[in-house]
Short mmCIF file of C-alpha atoms and ligand atoms in Angstrom, two decimals:
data_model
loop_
_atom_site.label_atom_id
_atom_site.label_comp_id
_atom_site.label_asym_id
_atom_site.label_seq_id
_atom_site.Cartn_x
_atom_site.Cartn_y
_atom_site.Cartn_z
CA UNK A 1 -18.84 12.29 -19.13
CA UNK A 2 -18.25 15.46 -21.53
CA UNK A 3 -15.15 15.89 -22.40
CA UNK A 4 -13.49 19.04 -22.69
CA UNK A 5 -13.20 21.38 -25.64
CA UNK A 6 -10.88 24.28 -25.70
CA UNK A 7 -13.75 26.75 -25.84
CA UNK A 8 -16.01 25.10 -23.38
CA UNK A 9 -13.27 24.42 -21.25
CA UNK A 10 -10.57 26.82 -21.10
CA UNK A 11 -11.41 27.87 -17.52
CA UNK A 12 -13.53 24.39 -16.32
CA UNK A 13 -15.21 24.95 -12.65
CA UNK A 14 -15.75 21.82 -10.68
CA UNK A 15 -16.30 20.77 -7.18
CA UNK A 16 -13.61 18.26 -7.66
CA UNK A 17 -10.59 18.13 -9.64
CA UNK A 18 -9.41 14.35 -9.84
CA UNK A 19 -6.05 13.94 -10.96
CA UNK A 20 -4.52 10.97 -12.92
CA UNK A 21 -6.73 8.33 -14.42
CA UNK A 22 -5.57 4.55 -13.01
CA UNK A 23 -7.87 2.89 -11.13
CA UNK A 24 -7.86 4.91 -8.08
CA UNK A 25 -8.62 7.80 -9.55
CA UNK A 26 -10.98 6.40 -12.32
CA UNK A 27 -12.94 4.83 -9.38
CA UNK A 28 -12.79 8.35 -7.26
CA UNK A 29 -13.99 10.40 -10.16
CA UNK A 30 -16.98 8.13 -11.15
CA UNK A 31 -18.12 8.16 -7.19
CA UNK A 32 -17.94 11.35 -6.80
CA UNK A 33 -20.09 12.20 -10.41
CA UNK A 34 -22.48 9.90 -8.88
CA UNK A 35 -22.68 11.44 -5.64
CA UNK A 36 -23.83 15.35 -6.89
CA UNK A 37 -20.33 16.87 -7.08
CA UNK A 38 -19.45 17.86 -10.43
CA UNK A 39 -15.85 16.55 -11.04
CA UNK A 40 -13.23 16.80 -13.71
CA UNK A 41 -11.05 13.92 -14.89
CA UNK A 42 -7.69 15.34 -15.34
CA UNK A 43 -4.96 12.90 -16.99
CA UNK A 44 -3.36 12.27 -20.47
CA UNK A 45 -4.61 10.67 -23.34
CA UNK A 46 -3.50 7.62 -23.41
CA UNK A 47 -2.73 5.79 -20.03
CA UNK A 48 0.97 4.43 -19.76
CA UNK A 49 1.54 0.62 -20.21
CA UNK A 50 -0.24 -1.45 -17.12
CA UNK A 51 0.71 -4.79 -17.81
CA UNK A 52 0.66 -5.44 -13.75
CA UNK A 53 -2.48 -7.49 -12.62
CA UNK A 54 -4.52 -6.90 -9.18
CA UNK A 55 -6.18 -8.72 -6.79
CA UNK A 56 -9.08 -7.09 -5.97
CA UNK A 57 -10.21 -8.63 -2.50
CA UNK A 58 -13.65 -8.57 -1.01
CA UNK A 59 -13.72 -5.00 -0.08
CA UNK A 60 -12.75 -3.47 -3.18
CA UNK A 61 -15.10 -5.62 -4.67
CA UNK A 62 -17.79 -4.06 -2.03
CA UNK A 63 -16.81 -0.78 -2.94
CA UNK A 64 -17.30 -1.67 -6.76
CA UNK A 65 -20.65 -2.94 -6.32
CA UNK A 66 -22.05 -0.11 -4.46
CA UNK A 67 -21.13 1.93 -7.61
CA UNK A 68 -22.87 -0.65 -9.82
CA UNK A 69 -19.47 -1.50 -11.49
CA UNK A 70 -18.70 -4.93 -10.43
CA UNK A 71 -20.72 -6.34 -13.51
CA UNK A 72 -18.35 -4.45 -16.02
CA UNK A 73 -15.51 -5.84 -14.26
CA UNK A 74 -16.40 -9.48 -13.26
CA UNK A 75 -16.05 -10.98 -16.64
CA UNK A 76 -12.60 -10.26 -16.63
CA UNK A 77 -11.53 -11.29 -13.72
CA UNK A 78 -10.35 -15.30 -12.20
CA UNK A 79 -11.34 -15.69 -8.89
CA UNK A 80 -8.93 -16.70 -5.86
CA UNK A 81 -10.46 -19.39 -3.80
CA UNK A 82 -7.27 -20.87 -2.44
CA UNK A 83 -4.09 -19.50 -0.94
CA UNK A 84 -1.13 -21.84 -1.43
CA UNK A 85 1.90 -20.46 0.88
CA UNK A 86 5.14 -22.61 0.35
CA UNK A 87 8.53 -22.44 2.16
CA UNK A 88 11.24 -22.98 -0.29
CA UNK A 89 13.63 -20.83 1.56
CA UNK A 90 15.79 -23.80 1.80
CA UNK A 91 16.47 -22.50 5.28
CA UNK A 92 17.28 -24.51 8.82
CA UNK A 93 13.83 -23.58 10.39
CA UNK A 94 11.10 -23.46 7.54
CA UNK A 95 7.26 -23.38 7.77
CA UNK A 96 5.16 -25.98 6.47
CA UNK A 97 3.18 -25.50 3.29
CA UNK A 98 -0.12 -23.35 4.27
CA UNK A 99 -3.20 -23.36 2.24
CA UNK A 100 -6.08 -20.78 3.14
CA UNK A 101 -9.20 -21.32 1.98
CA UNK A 102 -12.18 -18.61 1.25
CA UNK A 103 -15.01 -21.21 2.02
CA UNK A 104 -13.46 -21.00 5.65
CA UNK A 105 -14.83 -17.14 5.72
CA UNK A 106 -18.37 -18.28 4.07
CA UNK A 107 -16.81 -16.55 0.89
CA UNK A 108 -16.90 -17.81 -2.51
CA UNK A 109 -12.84 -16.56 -3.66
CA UNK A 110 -10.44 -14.08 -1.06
CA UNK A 111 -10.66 -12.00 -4.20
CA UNK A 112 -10.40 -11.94 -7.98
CA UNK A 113 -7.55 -11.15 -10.09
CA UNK A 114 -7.48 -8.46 -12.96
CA UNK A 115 -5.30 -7.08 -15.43
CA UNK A 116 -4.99 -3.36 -14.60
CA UNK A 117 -5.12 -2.37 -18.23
CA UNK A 118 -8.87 -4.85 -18.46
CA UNK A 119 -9.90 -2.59 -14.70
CA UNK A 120 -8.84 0.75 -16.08
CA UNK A 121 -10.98 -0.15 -19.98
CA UNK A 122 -14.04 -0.97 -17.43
CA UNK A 123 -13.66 1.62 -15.35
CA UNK A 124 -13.04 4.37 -18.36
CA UNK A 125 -15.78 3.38 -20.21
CA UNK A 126 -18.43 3.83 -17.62
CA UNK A 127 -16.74 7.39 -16.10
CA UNK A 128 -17.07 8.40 -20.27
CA UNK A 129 -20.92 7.95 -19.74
CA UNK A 130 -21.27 9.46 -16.11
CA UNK A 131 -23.14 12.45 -16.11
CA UNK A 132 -21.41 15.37 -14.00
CA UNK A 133 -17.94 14.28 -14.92
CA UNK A 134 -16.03 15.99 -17.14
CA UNK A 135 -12.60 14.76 -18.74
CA UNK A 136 -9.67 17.25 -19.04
CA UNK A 137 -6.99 15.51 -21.39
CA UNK A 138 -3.23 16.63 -20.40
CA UNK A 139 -0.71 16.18 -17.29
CA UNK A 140 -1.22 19.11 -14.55
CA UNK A 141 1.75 21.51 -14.54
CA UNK A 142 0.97 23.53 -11.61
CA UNK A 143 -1.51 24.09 -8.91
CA UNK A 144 -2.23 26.58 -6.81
CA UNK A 145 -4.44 27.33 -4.08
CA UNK A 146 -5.99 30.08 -1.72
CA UNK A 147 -9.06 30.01 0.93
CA UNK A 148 -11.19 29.88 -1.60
CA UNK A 149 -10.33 27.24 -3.93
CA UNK A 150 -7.62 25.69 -6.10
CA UNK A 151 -6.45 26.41 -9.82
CA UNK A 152 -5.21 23.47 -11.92
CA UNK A 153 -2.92 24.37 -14.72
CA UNK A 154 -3.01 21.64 -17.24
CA UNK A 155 -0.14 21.48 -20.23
CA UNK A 156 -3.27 22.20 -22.81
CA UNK A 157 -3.52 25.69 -21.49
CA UNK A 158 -6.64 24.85 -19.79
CA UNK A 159 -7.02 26.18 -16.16
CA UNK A 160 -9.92 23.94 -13.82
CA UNK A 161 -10.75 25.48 -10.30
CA UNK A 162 -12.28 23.34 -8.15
CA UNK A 163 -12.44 23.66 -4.18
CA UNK A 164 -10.77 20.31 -3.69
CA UNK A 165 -8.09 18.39 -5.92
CA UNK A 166 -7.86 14.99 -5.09
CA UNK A 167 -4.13 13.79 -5.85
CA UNK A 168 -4.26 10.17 -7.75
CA UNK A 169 -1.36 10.79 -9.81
CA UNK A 170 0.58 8.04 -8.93
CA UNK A 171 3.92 7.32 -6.93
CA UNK A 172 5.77 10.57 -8.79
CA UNK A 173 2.77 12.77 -7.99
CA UNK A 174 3.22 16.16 -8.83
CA UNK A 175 0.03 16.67 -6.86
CA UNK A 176 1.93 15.61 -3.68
CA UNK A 177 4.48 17.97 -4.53
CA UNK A 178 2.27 21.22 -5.21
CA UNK A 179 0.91 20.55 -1.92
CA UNK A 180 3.95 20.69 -0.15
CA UNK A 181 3.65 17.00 1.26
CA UNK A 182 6.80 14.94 1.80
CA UNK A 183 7.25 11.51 1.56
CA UNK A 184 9.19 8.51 3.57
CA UNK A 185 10.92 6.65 0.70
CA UNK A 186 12.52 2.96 1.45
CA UNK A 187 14.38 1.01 -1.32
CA UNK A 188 14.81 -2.95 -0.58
CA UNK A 189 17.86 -4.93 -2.53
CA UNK A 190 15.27 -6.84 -4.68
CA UNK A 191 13.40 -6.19 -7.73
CA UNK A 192 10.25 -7.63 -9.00
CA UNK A 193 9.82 -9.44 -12.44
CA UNK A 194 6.82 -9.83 -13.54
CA UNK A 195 5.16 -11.82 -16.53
CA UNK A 196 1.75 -13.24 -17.57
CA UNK A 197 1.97 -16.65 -18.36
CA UNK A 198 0.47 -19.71 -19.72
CA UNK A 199 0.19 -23.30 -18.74
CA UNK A 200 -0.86 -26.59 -19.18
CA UNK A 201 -2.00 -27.35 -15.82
CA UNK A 202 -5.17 -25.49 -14.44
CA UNK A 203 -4.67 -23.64 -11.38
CA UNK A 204 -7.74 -24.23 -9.94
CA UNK A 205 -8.64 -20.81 -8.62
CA UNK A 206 -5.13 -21.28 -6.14
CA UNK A 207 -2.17 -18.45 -6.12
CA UNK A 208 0.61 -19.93 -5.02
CA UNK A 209 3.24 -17.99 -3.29
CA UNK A 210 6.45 -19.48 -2.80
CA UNK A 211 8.53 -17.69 -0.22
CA UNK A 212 12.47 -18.00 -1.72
CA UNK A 213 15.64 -16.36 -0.11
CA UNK A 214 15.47 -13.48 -2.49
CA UNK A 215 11.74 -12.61 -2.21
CA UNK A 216 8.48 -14.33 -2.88
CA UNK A 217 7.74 -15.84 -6.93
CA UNK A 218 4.04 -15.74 -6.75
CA UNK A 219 1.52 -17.09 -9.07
CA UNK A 220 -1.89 -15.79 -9.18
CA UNK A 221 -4.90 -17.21 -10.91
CA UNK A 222 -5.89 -15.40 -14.87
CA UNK A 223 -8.98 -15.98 -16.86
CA UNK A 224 -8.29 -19.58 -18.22
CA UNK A 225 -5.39 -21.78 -18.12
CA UNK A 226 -2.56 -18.45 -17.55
CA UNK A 227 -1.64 -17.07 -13.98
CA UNK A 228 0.33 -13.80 -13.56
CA UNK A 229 3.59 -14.04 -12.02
CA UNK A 230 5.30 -11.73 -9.46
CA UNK A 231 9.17 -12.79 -8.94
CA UNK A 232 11.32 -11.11 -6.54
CA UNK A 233 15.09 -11.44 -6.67
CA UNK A 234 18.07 -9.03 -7.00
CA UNK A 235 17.67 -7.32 -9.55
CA UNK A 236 20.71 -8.38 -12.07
CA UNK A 237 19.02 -11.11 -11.91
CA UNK A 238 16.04 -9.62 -12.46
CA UNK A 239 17.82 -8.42 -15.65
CA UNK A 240 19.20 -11.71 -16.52
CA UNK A 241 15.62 -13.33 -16.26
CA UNK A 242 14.09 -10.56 -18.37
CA UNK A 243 17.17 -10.86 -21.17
CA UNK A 244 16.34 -14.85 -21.62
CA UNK A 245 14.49 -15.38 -24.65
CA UNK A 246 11.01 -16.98 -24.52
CA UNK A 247 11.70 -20.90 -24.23
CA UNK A 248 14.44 -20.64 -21.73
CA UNK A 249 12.75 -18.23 -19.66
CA UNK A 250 9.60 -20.31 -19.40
CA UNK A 251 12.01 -23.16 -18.26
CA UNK A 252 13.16 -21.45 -15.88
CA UNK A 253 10.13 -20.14 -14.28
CA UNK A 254 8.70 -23.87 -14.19
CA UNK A 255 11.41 -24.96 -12.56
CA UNK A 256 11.07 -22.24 -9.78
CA UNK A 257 7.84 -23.20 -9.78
CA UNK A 258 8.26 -26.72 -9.01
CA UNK A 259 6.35 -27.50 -12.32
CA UNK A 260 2.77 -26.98 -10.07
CA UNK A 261 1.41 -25.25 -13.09
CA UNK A 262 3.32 -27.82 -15.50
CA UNK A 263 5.01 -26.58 -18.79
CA UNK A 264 4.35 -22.84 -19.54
CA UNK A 265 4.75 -20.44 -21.76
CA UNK A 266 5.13 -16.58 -21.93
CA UNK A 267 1.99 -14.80 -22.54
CA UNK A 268 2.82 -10.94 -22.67
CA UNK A 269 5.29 -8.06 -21.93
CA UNK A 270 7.70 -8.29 -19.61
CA UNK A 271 8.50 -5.89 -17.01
CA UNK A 272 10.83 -5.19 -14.16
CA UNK A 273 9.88 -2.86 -11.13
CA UNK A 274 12.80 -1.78 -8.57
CA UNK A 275 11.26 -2.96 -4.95
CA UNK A 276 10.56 -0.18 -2.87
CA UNK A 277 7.80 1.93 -0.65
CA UNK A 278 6.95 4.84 -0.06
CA UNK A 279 4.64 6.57 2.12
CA UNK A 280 3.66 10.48 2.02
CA UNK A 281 4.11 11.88 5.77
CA UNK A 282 0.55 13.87 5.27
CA UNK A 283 -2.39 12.88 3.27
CA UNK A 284 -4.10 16.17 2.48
CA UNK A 285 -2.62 19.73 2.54
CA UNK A 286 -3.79 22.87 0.62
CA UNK A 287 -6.95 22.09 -0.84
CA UNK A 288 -5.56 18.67 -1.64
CA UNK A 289 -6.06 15.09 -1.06
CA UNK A 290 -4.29 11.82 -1.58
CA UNK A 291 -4.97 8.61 -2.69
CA UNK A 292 -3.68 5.43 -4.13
CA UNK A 293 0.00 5.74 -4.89
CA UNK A 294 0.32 8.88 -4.72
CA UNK A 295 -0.29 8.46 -0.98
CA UNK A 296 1.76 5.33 -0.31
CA UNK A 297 3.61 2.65 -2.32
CA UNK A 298 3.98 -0.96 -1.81
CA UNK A 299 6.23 -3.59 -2.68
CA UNK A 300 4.08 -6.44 -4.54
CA UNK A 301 3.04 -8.59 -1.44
CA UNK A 302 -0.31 -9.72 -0.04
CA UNK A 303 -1.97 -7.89 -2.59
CA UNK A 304 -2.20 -4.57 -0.60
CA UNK A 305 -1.57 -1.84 -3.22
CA UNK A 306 -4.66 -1.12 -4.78
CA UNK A 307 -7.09 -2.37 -2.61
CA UNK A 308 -5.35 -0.15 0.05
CA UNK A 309 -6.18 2.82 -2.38
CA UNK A 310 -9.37 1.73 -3.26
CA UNK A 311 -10.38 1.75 0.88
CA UNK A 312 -8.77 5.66 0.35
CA UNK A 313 -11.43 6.29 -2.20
CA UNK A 314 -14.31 4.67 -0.22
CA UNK A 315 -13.10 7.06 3.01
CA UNK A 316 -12.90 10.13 1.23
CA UNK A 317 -15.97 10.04 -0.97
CA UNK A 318 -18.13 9.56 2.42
CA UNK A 319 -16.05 12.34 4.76
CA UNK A 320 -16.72 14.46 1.27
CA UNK A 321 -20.51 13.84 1.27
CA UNK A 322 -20.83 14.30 5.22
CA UNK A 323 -18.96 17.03 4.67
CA UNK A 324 -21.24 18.71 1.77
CA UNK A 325 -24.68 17.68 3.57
CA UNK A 326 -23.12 19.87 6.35
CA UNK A 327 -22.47 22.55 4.17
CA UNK A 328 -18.70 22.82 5.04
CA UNK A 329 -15.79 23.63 2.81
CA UNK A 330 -14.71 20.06 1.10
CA UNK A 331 -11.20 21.22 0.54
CA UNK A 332 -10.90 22.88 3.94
CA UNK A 333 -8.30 21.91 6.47
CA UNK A 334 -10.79 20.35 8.72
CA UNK A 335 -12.22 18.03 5.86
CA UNK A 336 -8.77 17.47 5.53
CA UNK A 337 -7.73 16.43 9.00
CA UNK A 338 -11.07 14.24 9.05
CA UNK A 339 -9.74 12.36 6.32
CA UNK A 340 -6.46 12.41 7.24
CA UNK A 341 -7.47 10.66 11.00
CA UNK A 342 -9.83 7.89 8.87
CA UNK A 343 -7.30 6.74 6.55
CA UNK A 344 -3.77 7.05 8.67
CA UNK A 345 -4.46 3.79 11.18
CA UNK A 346 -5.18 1.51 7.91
CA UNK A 347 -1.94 2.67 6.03
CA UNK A 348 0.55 2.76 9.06
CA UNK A 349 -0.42 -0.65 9.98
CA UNK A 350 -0.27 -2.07 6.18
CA UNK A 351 3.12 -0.45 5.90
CA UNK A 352 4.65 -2.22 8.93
CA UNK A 353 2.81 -5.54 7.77
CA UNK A 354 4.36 -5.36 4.41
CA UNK A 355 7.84 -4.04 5.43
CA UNK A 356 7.77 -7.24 8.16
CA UNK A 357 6.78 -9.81 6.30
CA UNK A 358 9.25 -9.21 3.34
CA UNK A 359 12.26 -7.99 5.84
CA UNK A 360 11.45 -11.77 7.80
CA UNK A 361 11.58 -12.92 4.34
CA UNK A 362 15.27 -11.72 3.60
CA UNK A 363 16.55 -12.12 6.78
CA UNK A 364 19.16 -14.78 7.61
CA UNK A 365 19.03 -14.34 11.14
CA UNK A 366 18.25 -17.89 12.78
CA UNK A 367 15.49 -16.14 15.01
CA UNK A 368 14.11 -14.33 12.69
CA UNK A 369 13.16 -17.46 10.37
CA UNK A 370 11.95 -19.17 13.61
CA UNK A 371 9.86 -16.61 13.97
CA UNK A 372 8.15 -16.59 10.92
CA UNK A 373 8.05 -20.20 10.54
CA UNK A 374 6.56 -20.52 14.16
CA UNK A 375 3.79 -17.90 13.04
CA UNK A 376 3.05 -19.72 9.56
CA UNK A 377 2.65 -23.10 11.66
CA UNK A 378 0.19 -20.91 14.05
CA UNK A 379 -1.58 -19.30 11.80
CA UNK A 380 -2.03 -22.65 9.58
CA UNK A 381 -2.97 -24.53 12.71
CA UNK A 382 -5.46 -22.67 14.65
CA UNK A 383 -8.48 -22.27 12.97
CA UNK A 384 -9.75 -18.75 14.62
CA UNK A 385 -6.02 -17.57 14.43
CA UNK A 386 -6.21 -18.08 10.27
CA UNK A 387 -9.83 -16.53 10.07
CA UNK A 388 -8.76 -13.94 11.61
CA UNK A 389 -5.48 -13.63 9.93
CA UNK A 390 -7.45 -14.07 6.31
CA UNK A 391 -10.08 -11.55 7.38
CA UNK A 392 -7.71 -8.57 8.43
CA UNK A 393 -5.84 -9.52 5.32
CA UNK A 394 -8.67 -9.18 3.02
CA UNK A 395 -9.36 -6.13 5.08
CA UNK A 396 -9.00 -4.39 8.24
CA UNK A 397 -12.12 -4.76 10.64
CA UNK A 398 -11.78 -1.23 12.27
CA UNK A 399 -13.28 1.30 10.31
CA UNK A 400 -13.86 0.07 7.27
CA UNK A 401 -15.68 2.73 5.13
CA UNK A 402 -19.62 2.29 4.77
CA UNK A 403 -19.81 1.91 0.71
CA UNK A 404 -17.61 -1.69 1.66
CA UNK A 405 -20.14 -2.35 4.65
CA UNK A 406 -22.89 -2.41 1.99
CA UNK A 407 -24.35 0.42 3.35
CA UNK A 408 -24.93 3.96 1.12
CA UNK A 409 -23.89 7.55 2.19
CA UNK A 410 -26.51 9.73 1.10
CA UNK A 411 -25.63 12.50 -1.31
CA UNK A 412 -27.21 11.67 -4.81
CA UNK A 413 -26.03 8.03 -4.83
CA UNK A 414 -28.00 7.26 -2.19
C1 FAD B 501 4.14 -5.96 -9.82
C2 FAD B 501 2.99 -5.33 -9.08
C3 FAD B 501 1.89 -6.11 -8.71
C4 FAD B 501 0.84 -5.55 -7.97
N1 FAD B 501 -0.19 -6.35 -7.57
C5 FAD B 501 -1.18 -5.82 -6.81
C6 FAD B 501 -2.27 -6.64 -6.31
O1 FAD B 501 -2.32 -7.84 -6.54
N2 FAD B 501 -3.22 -6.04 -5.57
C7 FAD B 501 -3.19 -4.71 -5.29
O2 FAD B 501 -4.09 -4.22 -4.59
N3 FAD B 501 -2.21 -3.91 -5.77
C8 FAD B 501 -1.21 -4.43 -6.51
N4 FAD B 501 -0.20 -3.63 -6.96
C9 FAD B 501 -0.29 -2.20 -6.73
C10 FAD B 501 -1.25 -1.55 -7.75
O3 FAD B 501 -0.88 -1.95 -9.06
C11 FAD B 501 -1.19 -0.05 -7.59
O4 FAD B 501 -1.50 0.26 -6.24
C12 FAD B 501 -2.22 0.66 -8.47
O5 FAD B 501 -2.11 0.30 -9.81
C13 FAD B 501 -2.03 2.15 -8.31
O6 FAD B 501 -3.12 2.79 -8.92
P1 FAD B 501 -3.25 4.38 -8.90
O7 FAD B 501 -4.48 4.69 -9.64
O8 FAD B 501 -3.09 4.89 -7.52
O9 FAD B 501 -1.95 4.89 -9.70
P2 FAD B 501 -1.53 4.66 -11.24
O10 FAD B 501 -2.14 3.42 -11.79
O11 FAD B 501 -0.05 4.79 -11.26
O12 FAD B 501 -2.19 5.88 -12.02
C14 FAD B 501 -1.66 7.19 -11.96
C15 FAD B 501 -2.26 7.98 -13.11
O13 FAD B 501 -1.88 9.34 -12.95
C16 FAD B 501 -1.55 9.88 -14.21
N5 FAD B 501 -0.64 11.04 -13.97
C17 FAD B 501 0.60 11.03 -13.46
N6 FAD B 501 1.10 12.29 -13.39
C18 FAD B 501 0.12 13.11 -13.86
C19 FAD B 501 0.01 14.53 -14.04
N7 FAD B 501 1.01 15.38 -13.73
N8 FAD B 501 -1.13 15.02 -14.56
C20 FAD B 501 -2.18 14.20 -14.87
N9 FAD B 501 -2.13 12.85 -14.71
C21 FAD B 501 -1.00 12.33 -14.23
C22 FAD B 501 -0.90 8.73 -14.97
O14 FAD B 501 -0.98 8.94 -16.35
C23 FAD B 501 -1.78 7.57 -14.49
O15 FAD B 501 -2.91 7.40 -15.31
C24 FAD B 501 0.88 -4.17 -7.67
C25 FAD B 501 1.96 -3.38 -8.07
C26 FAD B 501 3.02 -3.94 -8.76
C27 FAD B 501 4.21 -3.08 -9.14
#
């Protein structure tokens, strides 16, 4: 990757401008290097703080083994074999403990569990090397766009014009905004704690998620003997939690979880993020494209976030080469619309999922816990009912993109 000097650079022309380096983005910019469109990296510096942690499930994993990443990325990852689901709603009607297991799907782990800041070193250092891609250090002030291409103004003075600008700029993206794209926000009364951890008792490649009145505390396998941990509740006592000092706190988070991890300790920054979601009503507008959170948000559950915006970067890299082996406009509205019809099934279901399964969650309505304890017991009874449930949780079986199907789509990667 070259990286942009203010006289090489002061006007950059690319196929692609990629906005905002996390790991959608990263991952976006390095396919599309690889793939014969040259591409500029725009984002700051220095990436903000990531101390959250992802579970990358089998697709994602797919997607970064087509691109010959997975071997930078494996060595910092746990993987997640087993699935512990535990009632401790304390409610009437509960559903008995449910434990899915990735040997039932012939797979060795569900998925494998990264700190974003270890995924976005990986994923940096390789785009720095990939030829084609060009970084542009600074946050985009402005963009604007005609029917021939788009002009990125970034707050070094430098000016890239590219004929598409993918938007990966995160949940405030200003991309989102320049295109004139609005969003359906939703804000639940919860707000998630979350803290890497150590402790004395292996986890045995299990996450455990513990379903509580307030939101689910879930524990997902690290490297070693740590796990990170995801704890919803309201958030003053979000505040109180994140206030106690180290020893207390650790109590108190063995206690919540029944001590299945055994003493802990607290291994790392802690941080609180307000529950909420958000999904933008279009996902490409003038000359611009969304993916990741800048295209929809999720509260922490099921592990959809990411992986959801990784299946965005899979879908638009192959409508983008179709679309350049046909020799039509890759930021023109029909590219556009063709994305726009591949992704929109995928998110609008995940949305609903997510927004379910955590409303069932806070409900107190005595049908409403039947119901989800009655589809626990079903799912963790019926064999083909729990494959099924597993596999269109890992990811959905309508069209999935090809670079997850193991298959290539042509342009220079292959
Ligand atoms: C507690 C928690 C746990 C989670 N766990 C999981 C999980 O297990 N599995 C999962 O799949 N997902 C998970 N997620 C979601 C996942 O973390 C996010 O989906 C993912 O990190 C979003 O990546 P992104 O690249 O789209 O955006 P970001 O990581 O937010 O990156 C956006 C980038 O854009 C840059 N930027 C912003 N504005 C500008 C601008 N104007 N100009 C240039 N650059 C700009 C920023 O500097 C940043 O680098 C979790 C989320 C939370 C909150």
């Amino acid at each position: 990757m070259g990286s942009a000097t203010q006289k090489d650079t002061a006007a950059v022309r690319v196929d692609v401008a990629v906005i905002g380096a996390g790991p959608s983005g990263l991952t976006m910019a390095i396919l599309l290097a690889r793939h014969g469109f040259t591409t500029a990296l725009v984002a700051p510096a220095d990436p903000p703080e990531d101390d959250r942690t992802t579970a990358l499930l089998d697709s994602s994993v797919a997607l970064l083994r087509a691109l010959d990443l997975w071997q930078e990325i494996e060595p910092h990852t746990a993987p997640l074999a087993h699935m512990r689901i535990v009632d401790d709603t304390g409610r009437l009607i509960r559903a008995p403990e449910t434990v899915f297991d990735a040997a039932e799907l012939d797979l060795p782990a569900f998925g494998y569990n990264i700190r974003n800041r270890d995924l976005n070193g990986a994923l940096g250092a390789t785009a720095a090397e990939t030829p084609g891609l060009v970084r542009v250090i600074g946050r985009v002030e402005a963009i604007r766009s005609d029917a021939t291409g788009a002009s990125v103004t970034v707050d070094s003075g430098e000016t890239v014009t590219a004929a598409l600008v993918v938007g990966a700029d995160g949940r405030r993206s200003m991309v989102r905004e320049a295109a004139g794209i609005d969003t359906r926000d939703w804000r639940y009364p919860q707000a998630a704690l979350i803290v890497n951890l150590e402790h004395d008792v292996p986890h045995h490649d299990h996450s455990t998620e513990f379903h509580t009145p307030t939101g689910p505390f879930t524990l997902v396998p690290l490297k070693g003997n740590r796990s990170s941990l995801v704890c919803v509740v309201e958030p003053e006592e979000a505040e109180r939690l994140k206030a106690l000092p180290d020893d207390a706190l650790a109590a108190e988070l063995e206690r919540r979880a029944h001590s299945v991890l055994g003493a802990m300790r607290i291994a790392g920054a802690r941080h609180i993020y307000p529950l909420g979601g958000l999904s933008a009503n279009r996902l490409g507008a003038a000359r611009c494209a969304l993916i990741g959170e800048a295209a929809h948000v999720f509260p922490p559950i099921g592990a959809q976030g990411l992986n959801l915006g990784l299946r965005d970067v899979a879908a638009l890299g192959e409508i983008l080469v179709a679309a350049k082996t046909r020799g039509e406009d890759i930021g023109g509205a029909a590219t556009l619309e063709r994305y726009e019809r591949a992704r929109r099934p995928d998110i609008a279901s995940r949305v609903a999922a997510v927004d379910l399964l955590n409303r069932s969650l806070l409900s107190d309505l005595l049908p409403v816990q039947a119901l989800r304890g009655l589809g626990l017991y079903a799912i963790g009874r019926i064999g083909p009912l729990r494959r099924m449930m597993m596999r269109e949780g890992i990811a959905p079986s309508l069209g999935r993109p090809r670079l997850m199907r193991g298959l290539s789509i042509g342009g220079n990667g292959g």
